[in-house]
Short mmCIF file of C-alpha atoms in Angstrom, two decimals:
data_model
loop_
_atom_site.label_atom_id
_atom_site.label_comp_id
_atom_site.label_asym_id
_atom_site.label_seq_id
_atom_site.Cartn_x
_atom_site.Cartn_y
_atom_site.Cartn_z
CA UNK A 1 4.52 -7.69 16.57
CA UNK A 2 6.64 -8.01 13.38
CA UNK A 3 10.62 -6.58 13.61
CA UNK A 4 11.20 -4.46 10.12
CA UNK A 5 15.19 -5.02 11.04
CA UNK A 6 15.33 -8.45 12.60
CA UNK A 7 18.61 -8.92 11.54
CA UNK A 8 19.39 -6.50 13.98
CA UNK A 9 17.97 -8.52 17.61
CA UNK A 10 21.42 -10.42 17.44
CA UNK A 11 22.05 -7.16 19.77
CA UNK A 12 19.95 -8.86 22.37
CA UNK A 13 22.61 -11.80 22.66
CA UNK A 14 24.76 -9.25 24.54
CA UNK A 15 22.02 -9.08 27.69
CA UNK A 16 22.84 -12.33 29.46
CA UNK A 17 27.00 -11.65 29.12
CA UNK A 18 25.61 -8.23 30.93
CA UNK A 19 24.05 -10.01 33.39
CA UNK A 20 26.31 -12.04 34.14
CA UNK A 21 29.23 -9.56 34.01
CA UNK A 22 27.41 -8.14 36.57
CA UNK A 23 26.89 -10.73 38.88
CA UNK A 24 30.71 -11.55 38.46
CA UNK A 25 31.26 -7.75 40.23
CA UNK A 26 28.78 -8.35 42.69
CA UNK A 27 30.45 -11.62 43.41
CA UNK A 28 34.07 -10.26 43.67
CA UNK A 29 32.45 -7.33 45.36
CA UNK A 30 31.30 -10.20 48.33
CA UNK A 31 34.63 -11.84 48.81
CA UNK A 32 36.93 -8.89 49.12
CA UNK A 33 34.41 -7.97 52.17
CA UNK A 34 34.82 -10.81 53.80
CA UNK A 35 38.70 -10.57 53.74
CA UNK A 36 37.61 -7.81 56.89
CA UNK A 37 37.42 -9.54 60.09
CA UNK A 38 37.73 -6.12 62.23
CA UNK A 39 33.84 -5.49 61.22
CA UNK A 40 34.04 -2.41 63.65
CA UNK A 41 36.68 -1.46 60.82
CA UNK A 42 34.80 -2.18 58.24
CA UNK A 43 31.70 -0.53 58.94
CA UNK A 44 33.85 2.98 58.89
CA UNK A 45 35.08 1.88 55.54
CA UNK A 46 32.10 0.94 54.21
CA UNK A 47 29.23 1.92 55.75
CA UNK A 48 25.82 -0.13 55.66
CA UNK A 49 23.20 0.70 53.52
CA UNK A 50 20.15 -1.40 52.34
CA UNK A 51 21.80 -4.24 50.29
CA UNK A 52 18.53 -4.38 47.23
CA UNK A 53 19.06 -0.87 46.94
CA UNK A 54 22.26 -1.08 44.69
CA UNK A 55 20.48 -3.38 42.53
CA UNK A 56 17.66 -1.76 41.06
CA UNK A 57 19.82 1.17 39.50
CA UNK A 58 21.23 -1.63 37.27
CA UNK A 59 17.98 -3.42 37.23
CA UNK A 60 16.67 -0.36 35.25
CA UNK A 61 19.52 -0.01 33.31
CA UNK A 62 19.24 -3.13 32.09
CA UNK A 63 15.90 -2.83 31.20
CA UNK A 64 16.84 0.01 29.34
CA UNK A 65 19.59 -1.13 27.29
CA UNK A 66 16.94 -3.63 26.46
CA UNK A 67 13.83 -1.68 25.39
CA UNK A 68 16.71 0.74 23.08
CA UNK A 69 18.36 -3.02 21.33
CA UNK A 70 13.98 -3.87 20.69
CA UNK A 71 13.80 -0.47 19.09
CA UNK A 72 16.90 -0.79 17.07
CA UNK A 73 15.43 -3.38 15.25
CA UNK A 74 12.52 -1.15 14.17
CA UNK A 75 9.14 -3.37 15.93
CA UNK A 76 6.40 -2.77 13.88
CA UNK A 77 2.70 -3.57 14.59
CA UNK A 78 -0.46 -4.18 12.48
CA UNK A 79 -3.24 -1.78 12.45
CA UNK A 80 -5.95 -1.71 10.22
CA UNK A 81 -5.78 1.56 8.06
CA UNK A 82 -9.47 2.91 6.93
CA UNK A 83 -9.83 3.46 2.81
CA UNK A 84 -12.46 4.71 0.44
CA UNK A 85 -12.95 1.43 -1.57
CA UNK A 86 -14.71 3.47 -4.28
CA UNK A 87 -12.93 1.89 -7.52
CA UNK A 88 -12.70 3.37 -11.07
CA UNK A 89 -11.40 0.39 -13.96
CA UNK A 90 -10.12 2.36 -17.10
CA UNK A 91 -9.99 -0.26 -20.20
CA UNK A 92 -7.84 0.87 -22.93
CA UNK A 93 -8.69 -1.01 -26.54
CA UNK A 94 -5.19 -2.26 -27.88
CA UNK A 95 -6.50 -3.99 -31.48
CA UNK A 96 -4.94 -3.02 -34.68
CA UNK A 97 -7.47 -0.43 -35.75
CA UNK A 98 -5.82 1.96 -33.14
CA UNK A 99 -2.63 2.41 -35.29
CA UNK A 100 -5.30 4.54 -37.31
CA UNK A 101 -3.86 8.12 -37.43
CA UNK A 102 -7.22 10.17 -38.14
CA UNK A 103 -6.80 11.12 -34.56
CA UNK A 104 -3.18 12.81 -34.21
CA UNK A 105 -0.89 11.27 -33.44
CA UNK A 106 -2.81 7.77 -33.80
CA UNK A 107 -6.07 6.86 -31.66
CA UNK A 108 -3.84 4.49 -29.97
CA UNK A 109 -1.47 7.18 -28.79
CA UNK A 110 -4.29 9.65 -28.06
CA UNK A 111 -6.38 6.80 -25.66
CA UNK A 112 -3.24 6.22 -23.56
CA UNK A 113 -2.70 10.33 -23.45
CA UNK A 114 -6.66 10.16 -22.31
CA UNK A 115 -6.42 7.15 -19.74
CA UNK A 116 -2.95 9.07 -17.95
CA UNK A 117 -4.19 12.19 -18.09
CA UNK A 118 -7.99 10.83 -16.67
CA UNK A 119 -6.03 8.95 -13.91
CA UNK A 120 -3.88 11.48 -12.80
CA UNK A 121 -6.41 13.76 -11.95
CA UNK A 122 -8.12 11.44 -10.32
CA UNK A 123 -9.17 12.37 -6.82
CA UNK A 124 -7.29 10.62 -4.18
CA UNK A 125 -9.87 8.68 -2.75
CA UNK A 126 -10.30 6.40 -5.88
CA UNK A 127 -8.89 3.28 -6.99
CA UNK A 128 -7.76 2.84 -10.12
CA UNK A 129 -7.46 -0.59 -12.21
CA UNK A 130 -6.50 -1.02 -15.92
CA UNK A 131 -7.32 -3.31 -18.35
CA UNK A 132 -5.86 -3.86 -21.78
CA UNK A 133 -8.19 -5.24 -24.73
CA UNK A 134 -7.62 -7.12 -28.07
CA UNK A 135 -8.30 -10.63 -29.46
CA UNK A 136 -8.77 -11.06 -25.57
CA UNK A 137 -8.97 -8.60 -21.98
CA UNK A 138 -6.40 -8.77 -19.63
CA UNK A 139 -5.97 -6.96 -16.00
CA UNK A 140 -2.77 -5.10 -16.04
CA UNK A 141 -3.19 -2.95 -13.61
CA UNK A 142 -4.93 -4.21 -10.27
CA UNK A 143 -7.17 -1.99 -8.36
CA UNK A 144 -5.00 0.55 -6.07
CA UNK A 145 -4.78 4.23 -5.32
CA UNK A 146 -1.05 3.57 -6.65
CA UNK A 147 -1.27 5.87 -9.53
CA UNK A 148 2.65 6.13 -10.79
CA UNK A 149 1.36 2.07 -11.24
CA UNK A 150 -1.47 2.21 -12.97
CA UNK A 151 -0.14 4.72 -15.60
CA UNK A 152 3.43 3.01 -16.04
CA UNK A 153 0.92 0.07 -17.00
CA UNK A 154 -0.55 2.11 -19.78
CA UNK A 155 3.19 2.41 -21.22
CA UNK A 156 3.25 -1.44 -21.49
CA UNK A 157 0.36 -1.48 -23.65
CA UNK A 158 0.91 -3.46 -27.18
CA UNK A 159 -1.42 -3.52 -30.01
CA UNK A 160 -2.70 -6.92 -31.40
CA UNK A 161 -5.53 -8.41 -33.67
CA UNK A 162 -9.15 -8.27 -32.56
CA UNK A 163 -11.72 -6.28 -30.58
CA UNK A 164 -13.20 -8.09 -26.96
CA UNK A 165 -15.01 -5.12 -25.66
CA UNK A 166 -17.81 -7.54 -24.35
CA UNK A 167 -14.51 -9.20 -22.37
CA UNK A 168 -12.87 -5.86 -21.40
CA UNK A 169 -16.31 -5.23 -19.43
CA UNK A 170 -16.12 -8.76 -17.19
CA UNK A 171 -12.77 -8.30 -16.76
CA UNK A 172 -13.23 -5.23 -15.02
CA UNK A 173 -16.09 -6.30 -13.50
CA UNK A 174 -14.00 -9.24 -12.35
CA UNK A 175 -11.58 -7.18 -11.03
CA UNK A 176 -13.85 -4.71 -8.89
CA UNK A 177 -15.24 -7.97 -7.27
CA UNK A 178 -11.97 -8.51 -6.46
CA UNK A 179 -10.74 -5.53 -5.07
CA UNK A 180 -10.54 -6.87 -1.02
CA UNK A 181 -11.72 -10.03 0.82
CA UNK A 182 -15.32 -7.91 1.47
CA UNK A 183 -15.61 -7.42 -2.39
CA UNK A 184 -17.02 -10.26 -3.69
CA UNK A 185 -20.46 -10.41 -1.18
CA UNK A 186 -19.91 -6.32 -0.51
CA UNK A 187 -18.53 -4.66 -3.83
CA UNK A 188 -17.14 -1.61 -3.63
CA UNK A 189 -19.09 1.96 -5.95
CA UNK A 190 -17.43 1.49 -9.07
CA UNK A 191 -17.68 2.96 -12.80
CA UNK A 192 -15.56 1.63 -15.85
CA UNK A 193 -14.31 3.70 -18.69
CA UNK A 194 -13.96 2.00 -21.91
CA UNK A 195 -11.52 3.88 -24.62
CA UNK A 196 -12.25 2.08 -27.91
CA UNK A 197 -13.15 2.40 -31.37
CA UNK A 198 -16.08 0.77 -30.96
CA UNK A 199 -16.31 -3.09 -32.70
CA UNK A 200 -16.83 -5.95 -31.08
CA UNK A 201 -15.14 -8.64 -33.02
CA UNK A 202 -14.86 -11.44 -30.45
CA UNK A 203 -15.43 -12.42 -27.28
CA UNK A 204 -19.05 -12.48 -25.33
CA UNK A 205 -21.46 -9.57 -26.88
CA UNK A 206 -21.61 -6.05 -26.34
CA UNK A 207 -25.60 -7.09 -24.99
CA UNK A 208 -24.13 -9.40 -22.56
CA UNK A 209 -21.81 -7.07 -21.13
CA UNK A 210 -24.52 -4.69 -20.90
CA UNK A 211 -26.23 -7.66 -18.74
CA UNK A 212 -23.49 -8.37 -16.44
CA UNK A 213 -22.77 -4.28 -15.48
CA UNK A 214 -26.36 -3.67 -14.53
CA UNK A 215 -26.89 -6.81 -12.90
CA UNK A 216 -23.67 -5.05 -10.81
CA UNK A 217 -24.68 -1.90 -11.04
CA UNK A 218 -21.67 -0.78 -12.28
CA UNK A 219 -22.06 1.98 -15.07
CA UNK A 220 -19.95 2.10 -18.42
CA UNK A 221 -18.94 5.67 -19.51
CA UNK A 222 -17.35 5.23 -23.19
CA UNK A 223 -15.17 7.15 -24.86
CA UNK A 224 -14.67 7.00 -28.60
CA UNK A 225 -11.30 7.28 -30.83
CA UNK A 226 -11.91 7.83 -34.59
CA UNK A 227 -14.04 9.17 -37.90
CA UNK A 228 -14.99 7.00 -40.39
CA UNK A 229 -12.68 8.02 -42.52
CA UNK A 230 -9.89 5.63 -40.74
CA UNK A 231 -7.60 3.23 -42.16
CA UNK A 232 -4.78 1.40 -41.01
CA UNK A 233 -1.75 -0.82 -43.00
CA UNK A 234 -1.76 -3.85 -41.56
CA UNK A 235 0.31 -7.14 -44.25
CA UNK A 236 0.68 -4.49 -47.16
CA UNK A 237 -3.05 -3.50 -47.15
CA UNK A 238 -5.32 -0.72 -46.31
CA UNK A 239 -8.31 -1.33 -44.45
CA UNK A 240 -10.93 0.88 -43.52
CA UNK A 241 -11.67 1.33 -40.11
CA UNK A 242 -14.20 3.65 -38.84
CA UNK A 243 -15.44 4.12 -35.46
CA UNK A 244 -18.16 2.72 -34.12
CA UNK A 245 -20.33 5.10 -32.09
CA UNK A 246 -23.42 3.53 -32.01
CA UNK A 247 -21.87 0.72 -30.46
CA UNK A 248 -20.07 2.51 -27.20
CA UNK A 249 -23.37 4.95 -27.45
CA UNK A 250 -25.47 1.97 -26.45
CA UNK A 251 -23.23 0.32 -23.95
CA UNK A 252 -22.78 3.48 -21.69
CA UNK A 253 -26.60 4.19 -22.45
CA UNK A 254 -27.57 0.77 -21.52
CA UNK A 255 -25.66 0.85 -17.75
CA UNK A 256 -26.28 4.41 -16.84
CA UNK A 257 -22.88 5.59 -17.93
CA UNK A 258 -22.11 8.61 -20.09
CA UNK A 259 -20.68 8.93 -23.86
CA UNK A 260 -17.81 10.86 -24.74
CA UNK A 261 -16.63 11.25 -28.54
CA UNK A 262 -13.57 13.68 -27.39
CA UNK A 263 -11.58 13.35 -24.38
CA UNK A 264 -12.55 16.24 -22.77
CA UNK A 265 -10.99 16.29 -19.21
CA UNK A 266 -13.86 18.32 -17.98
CA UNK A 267 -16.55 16.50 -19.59
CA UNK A 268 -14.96 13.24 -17.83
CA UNK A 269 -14.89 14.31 -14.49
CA UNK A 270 -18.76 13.70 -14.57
CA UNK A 271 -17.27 10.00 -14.60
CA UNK A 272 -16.68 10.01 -10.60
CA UNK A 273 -18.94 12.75 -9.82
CA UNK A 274 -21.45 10.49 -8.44
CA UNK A 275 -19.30 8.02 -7.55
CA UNK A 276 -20.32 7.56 -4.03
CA UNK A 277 -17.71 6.18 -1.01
CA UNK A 278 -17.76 2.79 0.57
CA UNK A 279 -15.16 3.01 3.53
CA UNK A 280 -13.13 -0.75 3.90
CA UNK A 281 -9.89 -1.41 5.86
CA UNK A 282 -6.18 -2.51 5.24
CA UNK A 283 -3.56 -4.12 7.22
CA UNK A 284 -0.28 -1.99 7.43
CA UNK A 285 2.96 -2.60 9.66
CA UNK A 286 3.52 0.82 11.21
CA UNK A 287 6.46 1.06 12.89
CA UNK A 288 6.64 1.85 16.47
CA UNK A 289 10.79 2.06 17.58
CA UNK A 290 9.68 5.09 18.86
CA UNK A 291 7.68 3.48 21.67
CA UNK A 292 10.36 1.57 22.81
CA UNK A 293 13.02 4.02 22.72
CA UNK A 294 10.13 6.60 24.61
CA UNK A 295 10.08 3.73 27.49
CA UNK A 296 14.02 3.14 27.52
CA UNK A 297 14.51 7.21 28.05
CA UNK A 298 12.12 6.50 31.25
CA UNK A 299 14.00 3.90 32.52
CA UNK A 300 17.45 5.79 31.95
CA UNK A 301 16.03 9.05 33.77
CA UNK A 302 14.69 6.10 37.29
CA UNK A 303 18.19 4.51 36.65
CA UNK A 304 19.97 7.89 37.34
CA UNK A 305 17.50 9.51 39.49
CA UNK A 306 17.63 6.11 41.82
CA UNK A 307 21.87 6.31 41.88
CA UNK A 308 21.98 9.65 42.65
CA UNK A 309 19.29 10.42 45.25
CA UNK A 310 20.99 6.68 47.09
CA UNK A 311 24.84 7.05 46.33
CA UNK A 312 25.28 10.32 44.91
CA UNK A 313 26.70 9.60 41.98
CA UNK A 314 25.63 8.38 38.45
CA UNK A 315 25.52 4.70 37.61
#
């Protein structure tokens, strides 16, 4: 058990001055009888009655103040929480031939609108993971059902020099073997979606990324940005940059995916159609003051009950 509040058990420190405040009564309590030596006298005072029986009413209400100080400090426990581990890896292409503008605003701009708008409707069972991809791939986004996350990730995105769409693919594969501590022997149903213009300028091949999915069975849906009638600025001069089709045509072809050359949002929900679920576990601190507080009201209603059926009054 794990306290969410533990700067709050200082409370407990106050038990044993209880206690012993206590005992000090019962103590006092002892010696002013004995200042009676008429005990004929004394038992009309004070008549006799079972001497335990005076103690358990504060027995339980110590046991109560205790169980309501434990839930104070808000105990929590761990339970393992069930989850679909069905994962979805969206992979966003950040090189410089994005800033084209033959797709309005700029295929940069429309991919990101694509990727948030394909993640947000995602069901909620999925994970989601993103991946950015230049010169090089990188994970920005790990695998989650967080999706505020995985779309404020998408915001973060810069453009830079080079296409790795051979890169972007083991990346995500990496990342979908890492989704839990099961994932690497057990992997969880996954699918990536690759937004690009389609060349791979660097990086391990288009073929060898083709390789690696199947050999996970992970299929590639593609989605292309662009006409071949592109061209971006980039030191003071134009250069042509048309999309690539063929290339993203033959990757998703290749692993069993699907090829998209609009982002249609109906047309993409194909993506996790088939998508089947793998059910895993997680480890989450629930918190369980209530229990605590549940048992202290017991013990509050015995304290009172026991005082009042034995001395009539309320402790």
């Amino acid at each position: 058990m794990t306290f969410l509040s533990p700067e709050r058990l200082w409370l407990l420190g106050l038990l044993p001055l209880l206690g012993a405040a206590y005992a000090l009564l019962q103590l006092r309590r002892s010696r002013y009888a004995v200042r009676f030596t008429n005990l004929a006298l004394l038992s009309q005072v004070a008549p006799r009655r079972p001497g335990w029986r005076r103690h358990v009413a504060a027995a339980l209400f110590l046991i109560m103040i205790t169980l309501m100080m434990i839930g104070f400090a808000r105990p929590a426990d761990s339970v393992k929480v069930p989850r679909d581990r069905a994962t979805i890896m969206v992979a966003i292409d950040v090189s410089l031939s994005m800033m084209a503008r033959d797709v309005p605003p700029s295929r940069f701009d429309a991919a990101k609108a694509a990727a948030k708008k394909f993640i947000d409707e995602l069901p909620a069972r999925f994970n989601v993971g993103v991946v950015g991809f230049a010169g090089n791939a990188n994970l920005i986004a790990a695998p989650s059902a967080d999706r505020a996350a995985a779309i404020a990730s998408i915001d973060q995105l810069v453009l830079a020099k080079r296409t790795a769409i051979g890169e972007a693919v083991f990346t995500s594969l990496q990342a979908i073997r890492s989704f839990d501590a099961d994932a690497s022997q057990d992997p969880p149903p996954a699918h990536i979606v690759l937004l690009s213009d389609g060349d791979n300028t660097t990086g391990r091949s288009v073929q060898e990324a083709i390789d690696a999915s199947r050999g996970a069975h992970v299929p590639v849906s593609t989605i292309a940005f662009g006409t071949p009638y592109g061209t971006v600025d980039i030191e003071g001069e134009t250069t042509s940059v048309s999309v690539n089709k063929e290339t993203l045509r033959a990757l998703a072809d290749s692993t069993e995916g699907k090829s998209y050359e609009a982002a249609d949002a109906g047309q993409l929900r194909e993506v996790y159609a088939n998508i089947g679920t793998s059910l895993g576990f997680k480890t989450e601190h629930r918190d369980v003051a209530a229990r605590y507080l549940g048992i202290a009201l017991i013990f509050a209603l015995a304290a009172g009950g026991a005082s009042l059926a034995w001395f009539s009054r309320l402790p």
